[in-house]
Coordinates of C-alpha atoms and ligand atoms in Angstrom, one line a residue:
X1 CA 20.6 -8.1 -14.9
X2 CA 18.0 -10.9 -14.8
X3 CA 17.0 -12.4 -11.4
X4 CA 17.6 -16.2 -11.3
X5 CA 13.9 -17.1 -12.1
X6 CA 14.0 -14.9 -15.2
X7 CA 17.3 -16.3 -16.4
X8 CA 16.2 -19.8 -15.9
X9 CA 12.8 -19.1 -17.6
X10 CA 14.5 -17.9 -20.7
X11 CA 16.8 -20.9 -20.9
X12 CA 14.0 -23.4 -20.4
X13 CA 11.7 -21.8 -22.9
X14 CA 14.3 -22.1 -25.6
X15 CA 14.7 -25.7 -24.6
X16 CA 10.9 -26.3 -24.9
X17 CA 10.9 -24.8 -28.4
X18 CA 13.9 -26.8 -29.5
X19 CA 12.6 -30.1 -28.0
X20 CA 8.8 -29.9 -28.6
X21 CA 8.3 -27.2 -31.3
X22 CA 7.9 -23.4 -31.5
X23 CA 4.4 -23.5 -30.1
X24 CA 6.0 -24.5 -26.7
X25 CA 8.3 -21.4 -26.6
X26 CA 6.1 -19.6 -24.1
X27 CA 5.1 -22.5 -21.9
X28 CA 5.6 -21.6 -18.3
X29 CA 8.6 -23.5 -17.0
X30 CA 7.2 -23.1 -13.4
X31 CA 10.4 -22.2 -11.7
X32 CA 9.9 -22.4 -7.9
X33 CA 12.2 -22.2 -4.9
X34 CA 13.3 -25.8 -4.0
X35 CA 13.9 -27.5 -0.7
X36 CA 16.5 -29.7 -2.3
X37 CA 18.3 -27.3 -4.5
X38 CA 18.0 -23.5 -5.2
X39 CA 15.2 -23.8 -7.6
X40 CA 13.1 -26.5 -9.4
X41 CA 11.5 -26.6 -12.8
X42 CA 8.1 -28.2 -12.5
X43 CA 7.0 -28.0 -16.1
X44 CA 7.5 -31.7 -17.1
X45 CA 4.2 -32.9 -15.7
X46 CA 2.1 -30.3 -17.5
X47 CA 4.0 -30.7 -20.8
X48 CA 3.6 -34.4 -20.6
X49 CA -0.1 -34.1 -20.4
X50 CA -0.1 -31.7 -23.4
X51 CA 2.1 -34.0 -25.4
X52 CA 0.5 -37.3 -24.2
X53 CA 3.8 -38.7 -22.9
X54 CA 5.4 -39.8 -19.6
X55 CA 6.6 -36.9 -17.4
X56 CA 10.0 -38.5 -16.6
X57 CA 10.7 -38.9 -20.3
X58 CA 9.7 -35.3 -20.9
X59 CA 12.0 -34.2 -18.0
X60 CA 14.9 -36.1 -19.6
X61 CA 14.3 -34.5 -23.0
X62 CA 14.1 -31.0 -21.4
X63 CA 17.4 -31.8 -19.6
X64 CA 19.0 -32.8 -22.9
X65 CA 17.8 -29.7 -24.6
X66 CA 18.4 -27.0 -22.0
X67 CA 21.6 -25.0 -22.0
X68 CA 22.3 -23.9 -18.4
X69 CA 26.1 -24.1 -18.6
X70 CA 27.1 -20.7 -17.3
X71 CA 24.1 -20.5 -15.0
X72 CA 23.7 -23.8 -13.1
X73 CA 25.1 -27.2 -12.6
X74 CA 23.5 -30.1 -14.4
X75 CA 20.0 -30.4 -13.0
X76 CA 18.8 -33.6 -11.4
X77 CA 15.5 -35.3 -12.2
X78 CA 13.5 -36.1 -9.1
X79 CA 10.2 -37.7 -8.3
X80 CA 7.7 -37.7 -11.2
X81 CA 9.8 -35.3 -13.2
X82 CA 11.0 -32.3 -11.2
X83 CA 14.2 -30.8 -12.3
X84 CA 16.3 -29.7 -9.3
X85 CA 18.6 -26.8 -10.1
X86 CA 21.6 -25.6 -8.2
X87 CA 22.9 -22.3 -9.5
X88 CA 26.6 -21.9 -10.1
X89 CA 28.1 -19.8 -7.3
X90 CA 30.2 -17.8 -9.8
X91 CA 27.1 -16.9 -11.7
X92 CA 25.4 -15.7 -8.5
X93 CA 28.5 -13.7 -7.7
X94 CA 28.4 -12.1 -11.2
X95 CA 24.7 -11.2 -10.8
X96 CA 25.3 -9.7 -7.4
X97 CA 28.2 -7.7 -8.7
X98 CA 25.9 -6.2 -11.3
X99 CA 23.2 -5.6 -8.7
X100 CA 25.6 -3.6 -6.6
X101 CA 26.3 -1.4 -9.6
X102 CA 22.6 -0.8 -10.3
X103 CA 21.1 2.3 -8.9
X104 CA 17.7 0.6 -8.9
X105 CA 18.9 -2.5 -7.2
X106 CA 17.4 -4.8 -9.8
X107 CA 14.0 -3.2 -10.0
X108 CA 13.1 -3.8 -13.6
X109 CA 12.3 -0.8 -15.7
X110 CA 8.8 -1.1 -17.1
X111 CA 8.5 -1.6 -20.9
X112 CA 6.2 1.3 -20.9
X113 CA 5.6 3.3 -17.8
X114 CA 2.0 3.4 -16.7
X115 CA 0.1 6.5 -15.3
X116 CA -1.4 5.1 -12.2
X117 CA -4.0 7.1 -10.3
X118 CA -4.1 6.0 -6.6
X119 CA -7.1 7.0 -4.6
X120 CA -6.1 6.6 -0.9
X121 CA -6.5 7.9 2.6
X122 CA -9.7 9.8 1.9
X123 CA -10.8 10.7 5.4
X124 CA -14.0 12.7 5.9
X125 CA -14.1 16.4 6.9
X126 CA -15.2 16.9 10.5
X127 CA -15.6 13.2 11.0
X128 CA -13.6 10.4 12.4
X129 CA -10.1 10.0 11.1
X130 CA -9.8 6.9 13.1
X131 CA -7.5 3.9 12.8
X132 CA -9.5 2.6 9.8
X133 CA -8.1 5.6 7.8
X134 CA -4.7 4.6 9.1
X135 CA -4.7 1.6 6.8
X136 CA -6.0 3.2 3.7
X137 CA -3.4 5.9 4.2
X138 CA -0.4 3.7 4.9
X139 CA -1.1 1.0 2.4
X140 CA -1.9 3.5 -0.4
X141 CA 1.2 5.5 0.3
X142 CA 3.4 2.4 0.1
X143 CA 1.8 1.4 -3.2
X144 CA 2.4 4.9 -4.5
X145 CA 6.1 4.9 -3.4
X146 CA 6.6 1.4 -4.8
X147 CA 5.2 2.3 -8.2
X148 CA 7.4 5.4 -8.4
X149 CA 10.5 3.4 -7.6
X150 CA 9.4 1.1 -10.5
X151 CA 9.4 4.1 -12.9
X152 CA 5.7 4.6 -13.2
X153 CA 3.9 7.9 -13.1
X154 CA 1.8 8.1 -10.0
X155 CA -1.1 10.6 -9.5
X156 CA -2.2 10.7 -5.9
X157 CA -5.9 11.5 -5.4
X158 CA -7.1 12.1 -1.8
X159 CA -10.9 11.8 -2.3
X160 CA -11.8 13.4 1.1
X161 CA -15.4 13.5 2.1
X162 CA -16.0 17.3 2.0
X163 CA -19.5 17.5 0.7
X164 CA -23.0 16.2 1.4
X165 CA -25.9 16.6 3.8
X166 CA -23.9 16.6 7.1
X167 CA -22.5 19.9 6.1
X168 CA -25.7 21.6 6.9
X169 CA -25.5 20.8 10.6
X170 CA -21.8 21.2 10.7
X171 CA -22.0 24.8 9.4
X172 CA -24.8 25.6 11.8
X173 CA -22.9 24.2 14.6
X174 CA -19.7 26.1 13.7
X175 CA -21.7 29.3 13.4
X176 CA -23.3 28.7 16.9
X177 CA -20.0 27.9 18.7
X178 CA -18.1 30.6 16.8
X179 CA -15.3 30.2 14.3
X180 CA -12.6 31.1 16.8
X181 CA -14.0 29.2 19.8
X182 CA -12.4 26.3 21.6
X183 CA -15.0 24.0 20.1
X184 CA -14.0 25.1 16.6
X185 CA -10.5 24.1 17.5
X186 CA -11.7 20.5 18.0
X187 CA -11.8 20.3 14.2
X188 CA -8.0 20.4 14.3
X189 CA -7.5 18.0 17.2
X190 CA -10.5 15.8 17.6
X191 CA -12.8 16.3 14.7
X192 CA -15.0 13.4 15.6
X193 CA -15.9 15.2 18.9
X194 CA -16.9 18.3 16.8
X195 CA -19.1 16.1 14.6
X196 CA -20.7 14.3 17.5
X197 CA -21.6 17.6 19.2
X198 CA -23.3 18.8 16.0
X199 CA -25.0 15.5 15.5
X200 CA -26.3 15.5 19.1
X201 CA -27.8 18.9 18.7
X202 CA -29.4 17.9 15.5
X203 CA -30.9 14.7 16.9
X204 CA -32.2 16.5 20.0
X205 CA -33.8 19.2 17.9
X206 CA -35.2 16.7 15.4
X207 CA -36.8 14.8 18.2
X208 CA -38.4 17.8 19.8
X209 CA -39.9 18.6 16.4
X210 CA -39.6 21.8 14.3
X211 CA -40.1 25.1 16.0
X212 CA -43.0 27.1 14.5
X213 CA -40.6 29.8 13.1
X214 CA -38.3 27.1 11.6
X215 CA -35.5 28.5 13.8
X216 CA -34.7 25.2 15.6
X217 CA -31.3 23.6 14.9
X218 CA -32.6 20.7 12.7
X219 CA -34.6 23.0 10.5
X220 CA -31.8 25.4 10.1
X221 CA -29.4 22.6 9.3
X222 CA -31.7 21.3 6.6
X223 CA -32.2 24.7 4.9
X224 CA -28.4 25.3 5.2
X225 CA -27.8 22.3 3.0
X226 CA -30.0 23.8 0.4
X227 CA -28.4 27.3 0.5
X228 CA -24.9 25.7 0.4
X229 CA -25.8 23.7 -2.6
X230 CA -27.3 26.7 -4.4
X231 CA -23.9 28.4 -4.1
X232 CA -24.7 30.9 -1.3
X233 CA -21.5 32.8 -0.7
X234 CA -21.7 33.0 3.1
X235 CA -22.5 29.3 3.4
X236 CA -19.6 28.5 1.1
X237 CA -17.3 30.7 3.2
X238 CA -18.1 28.8 6.4
X239 CA -17.9 25.5 4.6
X240 CA -14.4 26.3 3.3
X241 CA -13.5 27.3 6.9
X242 CA -14.6 23.8 8.1
X243 CA -12.6 22.1 5.3
X244 CA -9.6 24.3 6.0
X245 CA -9.5 23.3 9.7
X246 CA -9.9 19.7 8.8
X247 CA -7.1 19.8 6.2
X248 CA -4.8 21.1 8.8
X249 CA -5.7 18.2 11.0
X250 CA -5.2 15.7 8.2
X251 CA -1.8 17.1 7.3
X252 CA -0.6 17.0 10.9
X253 CA -1.5 13.3 10.8
X254 CA 0.3 12.8 7.5
X255 CA 3.4 14.6 8.8
X256 CA 3.4 12.4 11.9
X257 CA 3.0 9.3 9.7
X258 CA 5.6 10.5 7.2
X259 CA 3.3 9.9 4.3
X260 CA 3.8 11.7 1.0
X261 CA 0.3 13.2 0.7
X262 CA 0.2 17.0 0.5
X263 CA -2.5 19.7 -0.2
X264 CA -1.7 19.3 -3.9
X265 CA -3.2 15.7 -3.8
X266 CA -6.5 16.8 -2.4
X267 CA -9.3 16.0 -4.8
X268 CA -12.3 15.8 -2.5
X269 CA -15.9 15.0 -3.4
X270 CA -16.7 18.7 -3.7
X271 CA -14.3 18.9 -6.7
X272 CA -16.9 17.1 -8.8
X273 CA -19.9 19.1 -7.9
X274 CA -20.3 20.9 -11.2
X275 CA -20.0 17.7 -13.2
X276 CA -22.7 15.7 -11.5
X277 CA -25.5 17.0 -13.5
X278 CA -23.7 16.2 -16.8
X279 CA -22.8 12.8 -15.5
X280 CA -26.5 12.0 -15.0
X281 CA -27.5 13.6 -18.3
X282 CA -24.9 11.7 -20.3
X283 CA -25.9 8.4 -18.7
X284 CA -29.5 9.0 -19.3
X285 CA -29.0 10.1 -22.9
X286 CA -26.9 7.0 -23.6
X287 CA -29.7 4.9 -22.3
X288 CA -27.6 3.6 -19.5
X289 CA -29.5 5.3 -16.6
X290 CA -33.3 5.3 -16.2
X291 CA -35.7 6.5 -13.6
X292 CA -37.0 4.0 -11.1
X293 CA -39.2 4.9 -8.2
X294 CA -38.4 8.5 -8.8
X295 CA -34.7 8.0 -8.6
X296 CA -32.3 8.0 -11.6
X297 CA -30.4 4.7 -11.5
X298 CA -27.9 2.6 -13.4
X299 CA -28.4 -1.1 -13.4
X300 CA -25.0 -2.5 -14.3
X301 CA -25.2 -5.9 -15.9
X302 CA -24.7 -8.9 -13.6
X303 CA -25.7 -7.3 -10.3
X304 CA -28.8 -8.7 -8.7
X305 CA -30.2 -8.4 -5.2
X306 CA -31.5 -11.2 -3.0
X307 CA -34.9 -11.0 -4.7
X308 CA -33.2 -11.7 -8.1
X309 CA -34.0 -8.1 -9.1
X310 CA -31.4 -6.0 -10.8
X311 CA -29.5 -3.9 -8.3
X312 CA -29.6 -0.2 -8.8
X313 CA -26.7 2.2 -8.5
X314 CA -28.6 5.4 -7.6
X315 CA -27.1 8.5 -9.2
X316 CA -29.8 11.0 -8.5
X317 CA -32.1 10.6 -5.6
X318 CA -35.8 11.3 -5.9
X319 CA -35.3 14.6 -4.2
X320 CA -32.9 15.6 -6.9
X321 CA -29.8 15.2 -4.8
X322 CA -26.6 13.5 -6.0
X323 CA -24.7 11.0 -3.9
X324 CA -21.5 9.1 -3.3
X325 CA -21.9 7.0 -6.5
X326 CA -22.5 10.0 -8.7
X327 CA -19.3 11.6 -7.5
X328 CA -17.3 8.4 -8.0
X329 CA -18.6 8.1 -11.6
X330 CA -17.5 11.7 -12.2
X331 CA -14.2 10.9 -10.6
X332 CA -13.4 7.9 -12.6
X333 CA -14.3 9.7 -15.9
X334 CA -12.0 12.5 -14.9
X335 CA -9.2 10.1 -14.0
X336 CA -9.2 8.3 -17.3
X337 CA -10.1 11.2 -19.6
X338 CA -8.3 14.1 -18.1
X339 CA -5.5 12.5 -16.0
X340 CA -4.7 9.9 -18.6
X341 CA -4.8 6.9 -16.2
X342 CA -3.7 3.5 -17.5
X343 CA -4.6 2.1 -14.1
X344 CA -6.7 3.3 -11.2
X345 CA -6.4 1.8 -7.8
X346 CA -8.8 2.5 -4.9
X347 CA -7.4 1.8 -1.5
X348 CA -10.6 1.8 0.5
X349 CA -12.3 -0.4 3.1
X350 CA -13.5 -3.8 2.1
X351 CA -17.1 -3.0 3.0
X352 CA -17.3 -0.8 -0.1
X353 CA -16.6 -3.7 -2.5
X354 CA -20.0 -3.8 -4.0
X355 CA -20.0 0.0 -4.5
X356 CA -16.8 -0.1 -6.5
X357 CA -17.7 -3.1 -8.6
X358 CA -20.9 -1.4 -9.6
X359 CA -19.2 1.9 -10.3
X360 CA -16.5 0.2 -12.4
X361 CA -19.2 -1.7 -14.4
X362 CA -21.3 1.4 -14.9
X363 CA -18.2 3.3 -16.1
X364 CA -17.3 0.5 -18.5
X365 CA -20.8 0.5 -19.9
X366 CA -20.6 4.3 -20.3
X367 CA -17.3 3.9 -22.1
X368 CA -15.6 6.1 -19.5
X369 CA -13.4 3.1 -18.4
X370 CA -12.1 1.5 -21.6
X371 CA -11.1 -2.2 -21.4
X372 CA -7.4 -1.4 -21.6
X373 CA -7.6 0.7 -18.4
X374 CA -7.4 -1.4 -15.3
X375 CA -9.5 -0.4 -12.2
X376 CA -8.9 -2.2 -9.0
X377 CA -10.4 -1.9 -5.5
X378 CA -7.6 -2.6 -3.1
X379 CA -9.7 -3.9 -0.3
X380 CA -8.7 -2.9 3.2
X381 CA -9.5 -5.0 6.3
X382 CA -10.3 -3.7 9.8
X383 CA -8.1 -2.9 12.7
X384 CA -9.3 -4.8 15.7
X385 CA -8.9 -4.4 19.5
X386 CA -7.9 -7.1 21.8
X387 CA -11.6 -8.2 22.1
X388 CA -11.6 -9.0 18.4
X389 CA -14.0 -6.1 17.6
X390 CA -13.3 -2.9 15.7
X391 CA -10.8 -0.9 17.7
X392 CA -12.4 1.6 20.0
X393 CA -11.7 3.5 23.2
X394 CA -13.0 2.2 26.5
X395 CA -15.9 4.6 26.3
X396 CA -16.8 3.1 23.0
X397 CA -16.0 6.0 20.7
X398 CA -13.7 5.5 17.8
X399 CA -10.0 5.9 18.8
X400 CA -8.2 9.1 17.9
X401 CA -5.5 8.3 15.5
X402 CA -3.2 11.0 16.8
X403 CA -3.4 9.7 20.4
X404 CA -2.6 6.3 19.1
X405 CA 0.5 7.5 17.2
X406 CA 1.7 9.5 20.2
X407 CA 1.4 6.5 22.4
X408 CA 3.4 4.4 19.9
X409 CA 6.2 7.0 19.9
X410 CA 6.1 7.2 23.7
X411 CA 6.4 3.5 24.1
X412 CA 9.3 3.3 21.6
X413 CA 10.9 6.1 23.6
X414 CA 11.0 4.0 26.8
X415 CA 12.4 1.1 24.7
X416 CA 15.3 3.2 23.2
X417 CA 16.0 5.0 26.5
X418 CA 16.7 1.6 28.0
X419 CA 18.6 0.2 25.1
X420 CA 20.8 3.2 24.4
X421 CA 21.1 5.5 27.4
X422 CA 24.5 6.6 25.9
X423 CA 23.0 8.4 22.9
X424 CA 22.1 12.1 23.1
X425 CA 18.5 12.9 23.9
X426 CA 17.6 14.5 20.5
X427 CA 18.9 11.4 18.7
X428 CA 17.0 9.1 21.0
X429 CA 13.8 11.1 20.3
X430 CA 14.3 10.8 16.5
X431 CA 14.9 7.0 16.9
X432 CA 11.8 6.7 19.0
X433 CA 9.8 8.4 16.3
X434 CA 11.3 6.1 13.6
X435 CA 10.6 3.0 15.6
X436 CA 7.2 4.0 17.0
X437 CA 5.7 5.2 13.7
X438 CA 7.6 2.7 11.6
X439 CA 6.4 -0.1 13.9
X440 CA 2.7 0.9 13.5
X441 CA 3.0 1.3 9.8
X442 CA 4.9 -1.9 9.3
X443 CA 2.4 -3.9 11.3
X444 CA -0.3 -2.6 9.1
X445 CA 1.7 -3.3 5.9
X446 CA 2.9 -6.7 6.8
X447 CA -0.6 -8.1 7.1
X448 CA -2.4 -8.8 3.8
X449 CA -4.3 -5.6 3.1
X450 CA -7.7 -7.4 3.0
X451 CA -7.4 -9.3 6.2
X452 CA -8.2 -7.8 9.7
X453 CA -5.5 -7.5 12.3
X454 CA -5.3 -6.9 16.0
X455 CA -3.7 -3.6 17.1
X456 CA -1.0 -4.7 19.6
X457 CA 1.6 -2.1 20.3
X458 CA 3.9 -4.4 22.2
X459 CA 4.1 -6.8 19.2
X460 CA 4.5 -3.9 16.7
X461 CA 7.5 -2.5 18.6
X462 CA 9.1 -5.9 19.4
X463 CA 12.8 -6.2 18.3
X464 CA 12.2 -9.8 17.2
X465 CA 9.8 -11.2 14.6
X466 CA 8.5 -9.7 11.4
X467 CA 8.5 -6.1 12.8
X468 CA 9.9 -2.7 11.7
X469 CA 12.2 -2.6 14.8
X470 CA 13.8 -5.9 13.8
X471 CA 14.5 -4.6 10.3
X472 CA 15.6 -1.2 11.5
X473 CA 18.0 -3.0 13.9
X474 CA 19.4 -5.0 11.1
X475 CA 20.1 -1.8 9.2
X476 CA 21.6 -0.1 12.3
X477 CA 23.9 -3.1 12.8
X478 CA 25.3 -3.0 9.3
X479 CA 25.7 0.8 9.6
X480 CA 27.7 0.3 12.8
X481 CA 29.9 -2.2 11.0
X482 CA 30.4 0.4 8.3
X483 CA 31.4 3.1 10.9
X484 CA 33.9 0.7 12.5
X485 CA 35.3 -0.3 9.2
X486 CA 35.9 3.4 8.4
X487 CA 37.8 3.9 11.7
X488 CA 39.9 0.8 10.9
X489 CA 40.6 2.0 7.4
X490 CA 38.8 -1.0 5.8
X491 CA 37.1 -0.3 2.5
X492 CA 34.5 -2.4 0.8
X493 CA 35.5 -4.4 -2.3
X494 CA 33.9 -3.4 -5.6
X495 CA 32.2 -6.7 -5.9
X496 CA 30.5 -8.5 -2.9
X497 CA 32.0 -11.8 -2.0
X498 CA 29.9 -14.9 -2.7
X499 CA 31.8 -18.1 -1.9
X500 CA 30.5 -19.9 1.2
X501 CA 26.9 -21.1 1.7
X502 CA 25.9 -18.3 4.0
X503 CA 27.2 -15.7 1.5
X504 CA 25.5 -17.6 -1.3
X505 CA 22.1 -17.7 0.5
X506 CA 22.3 -14.0 1.3
X507 CA 23.2 -13.2 -2.3
X508 CA 20.3 -15.2 -3.6
X509 CA 17.9 -13.2 -1.4
X510 CA 19.4 -10.0 -2.6
X511 CA 18.7 -10.9 -6.2
X512 CA 15.0 -11.3 -5.4
X513 CA 14.5 -7.6 -4.5
X514 CA 13.7 -6.5 -8.0
X515 CA 11.1 -9.2 -8.8
X516 CA 9.5 -8.7 -5.4
X517 CA 9.1 -5.0 -5.9
X518 CA 7.7 -5.5 -9.4
X519 CA 5.2 -8.0 -8.0
X520 CA 4.1 -5.5 -5.3
X521 CA 3.6 -2.9 -7.9
X522 CA 1.5 -5.2 -10.1
X523 CA -0.6 -6.8 -7.4
X524 CA -0.7 -4.0 -4.9
X525 CA 0.5 -6.2 -2.1
X526 CA 3.0 -4.5 0.2
X527 CA 2.9 -7.4 2.7
X528 CA 4.9 -9.4 0.1
X529 CA 7.7 -6.8 0.4
X530 CA 7.6 -7.1 4.2
X531 CA 7.9 -10.9 4.0
X532 CA 10.8 -10.5 1.6
X533 CA 12.6 -7.9 3.8
X534 CA 12.1 -10.1 6.9
X535 CA 13.7 -13.1 5.0
X536 CA 16.5 -10.9 3.9
X537 CA 17.3 -9.6 7.4
X538 CA 17.3 -13.2 8.6
X539 CA 19.6 -14.3 5.8
X540 CA 21.9 -11.4 6.9
X541 CA 21.9 -12.6 10.5
X542 CA 22.8 -16.1 9.5
X543 CA 25.5 -14.8 7.2
X544 CA 27.0 -12.6 9.9
X545 CA 27.0 -15.5 12.4
X546 CA 28.8 -17.8 9.9
X547 CA 31.1 -15.2 8.3
X548 CA 32.9 -12.6 10.4
X549 CA 33.5 -9.3 8.6
X550 CA 36.0 -7.1 10.4
X551 CA 37.4 -9.9 12.4
X552 CA 38.2 -11.8 9.2
X553 CA 42.0 -12.1 8.8
X554 CA 42.1 -12.3 5.0
X555 CA 41.9 -8.8 3.6
X556 CA 40.2 -9.7 0.3
X557 CA 37.5 -11.7 2.1
X558 CA 37.0 -8.9 4.6
X559 CA 36.5 -6.3 1.9
X560 CA 34.2 -8.7 -0.1
X561 CA 32.0 -9.4 2.9
X562 CA 31.8 -5.8 3.8
X563 CA 30.6 -5.1 0.3
X564 CA 28.0 -7.8 0.6
X565 CA 26.8 -6.4 4.0
X566 CA 26.6 -2.9 2.5
X567 CA 24.6 -4.1 -0.4
X568 CA 22.2 -5.7 2.0
X569 CA 22.0 -2.4 3.8
X570 CA 21.1 -0.6 0.6
X571 CA 18.4 -3.2 -0.3
X572 CA 16.9 -3.1 3.3
X573 CA 16.8 0.7 3.3
X574 CA 15.3 0.9 -0.2
X575 CA 12.7 -1.7 0.7
X576 CA 11.8 0.1 3.9
X577 CA 11.6 3.3 2.0
X578 CA 9.1 1.7 -0.5
X579 CA 7.0 1.0 2.6
X580 CA 7.5 4.5 4.0
X581 CA 9.5 3.3 7.0
X582 CA 12.7 5.1 7.8
X583 CA 15.8 3.4 9.2
X584 CA 17.7 5.2 11.9
X585 CA 21.5 5.5 11.8
X586 CA 21.9 3.6 15.1
X587 CA 19.8 1.7 17.6
Ligands
LIG601 N1 -14.4 9.1 2.4 C1 -14.7 7.7 2.2 C2 -14.8 6.9 3.5 O1 -14.2 7.4 4.5 C3 -13.7 7.0 1.3 C4 -13.6 7.5 -0.1 C5 -12.9 6.5 -1.0 N2 -12.7 6.9 -2.3 C6 -13.6 7.0 -3.2 N3 -13.4 7.4 -4.5 N4 -14.9 6.6 -3.0 O2 -15.4 5.9 3.5

């Protein structure tokens, strides 16, 4: 069941080959939505250049050669050589009938499914899981869901920060406050507060200078790092206690957010510990890494600093310690070699762009990332407060994610309490959750992932505009029509009705679902799906205003429109599901 652009592309390419020779068979017909018709073909201008002829003549020749009979009316030549195409309504109706029989709603099956490793969320143990991690979590989850719907194999990798020098002070702090203390519980509720307390102790002790017996907090924290790294059992036990408490916190957030990450997807930095030495040795043996100022570095080709000197990617510090880059090199090797990735996507803050470019280049040079494996950094922008700065609480600390989500649900609760006091309380609570969480996630997803956005709860929860509640409301409305139809004994026709202009416009929107989903899966851009769904919901509203369903007197039309509405419901629900947003039964 080809979407209109695809069907038109095929027809035009055969025409190009017939008119201009086989070497034109794969020229891009440049099919675009048109203001004057449904689509236009903009290829004549480019082909004219290639052929050294006049664009309008080329347009006329294309027109003579193209066979659109069953698909479209005879195109019109406009301007310098645009071909305006109006699809045949019966063709649209036939496509939509096929769409409604397709379990995948037009999502194209890949020629060969890819194994896609997606590195996303990746908060840090005993550190902020602030609104910044909201985006890496929500965007990554939507990409994972979308790729699965498209038939790819997705391997989720939650690269949590669970290793490194801060663990010395964190372990010492946990020992001091006691593993069962109220302070330790902070790891599960407000890990940043736990981290800050440990940090404050460390800084104070560090400033005061080492105690002669080495028993001050800073000295103990430093030697704890060493014992931990040497594999000391007691240190490892307390470390895993820290990680365990943090994991519980992460998963409470994931449950609240309704994201698909579970324990099984955890692959934190510590996972790669025993591979770091080999990573360094292999790179050194291959002549890719060399020692510079005491540190082992890779200098990937093409990266220079301000002083025009090659930029180092440090993989072993002069004190012998390994860092973030070493771990990422071990991770990428594992993902390609052991997990069999055809593509690797890193959904991580935009600030880490240089890091990933250098890691990818180094991995390519090492042969760990072959040319046919695609690696992409899906850059994530910042969440800003009303002042245009990174979102923080009034006291200046980073905002607790859980508090933010609870506030969103509470706000949604007041909205739904006012809107539907007639509904039972448990149902209202569920709807509040769908709207509150859906609203926050959707606001995040509907912004291009690499641009910043301002966190504005009122806008996120508004019932109008490109918001989750607007789409959820559209779904609830169709579902309510469905319930009414049932009580009236009206059943939907097998094929949706596509006759009048409003039905036609809605049908054309529905046919774009598959291509949109495929584009999101290829480009990692969920905001395109949001824009699409918003357009679809608007097309539904216009359709419903122009074409009554249950009030329609003609039984066949009534049943055909009900089928069109219910197909719209399915596409909206499926699209929202790809975003990780659930649609309530009523609103
Ligand atoms: N934990 C890191 C942070 O919070 C993100 C890790 C991203 N993934 C990776 N493979 N480096 O910034």
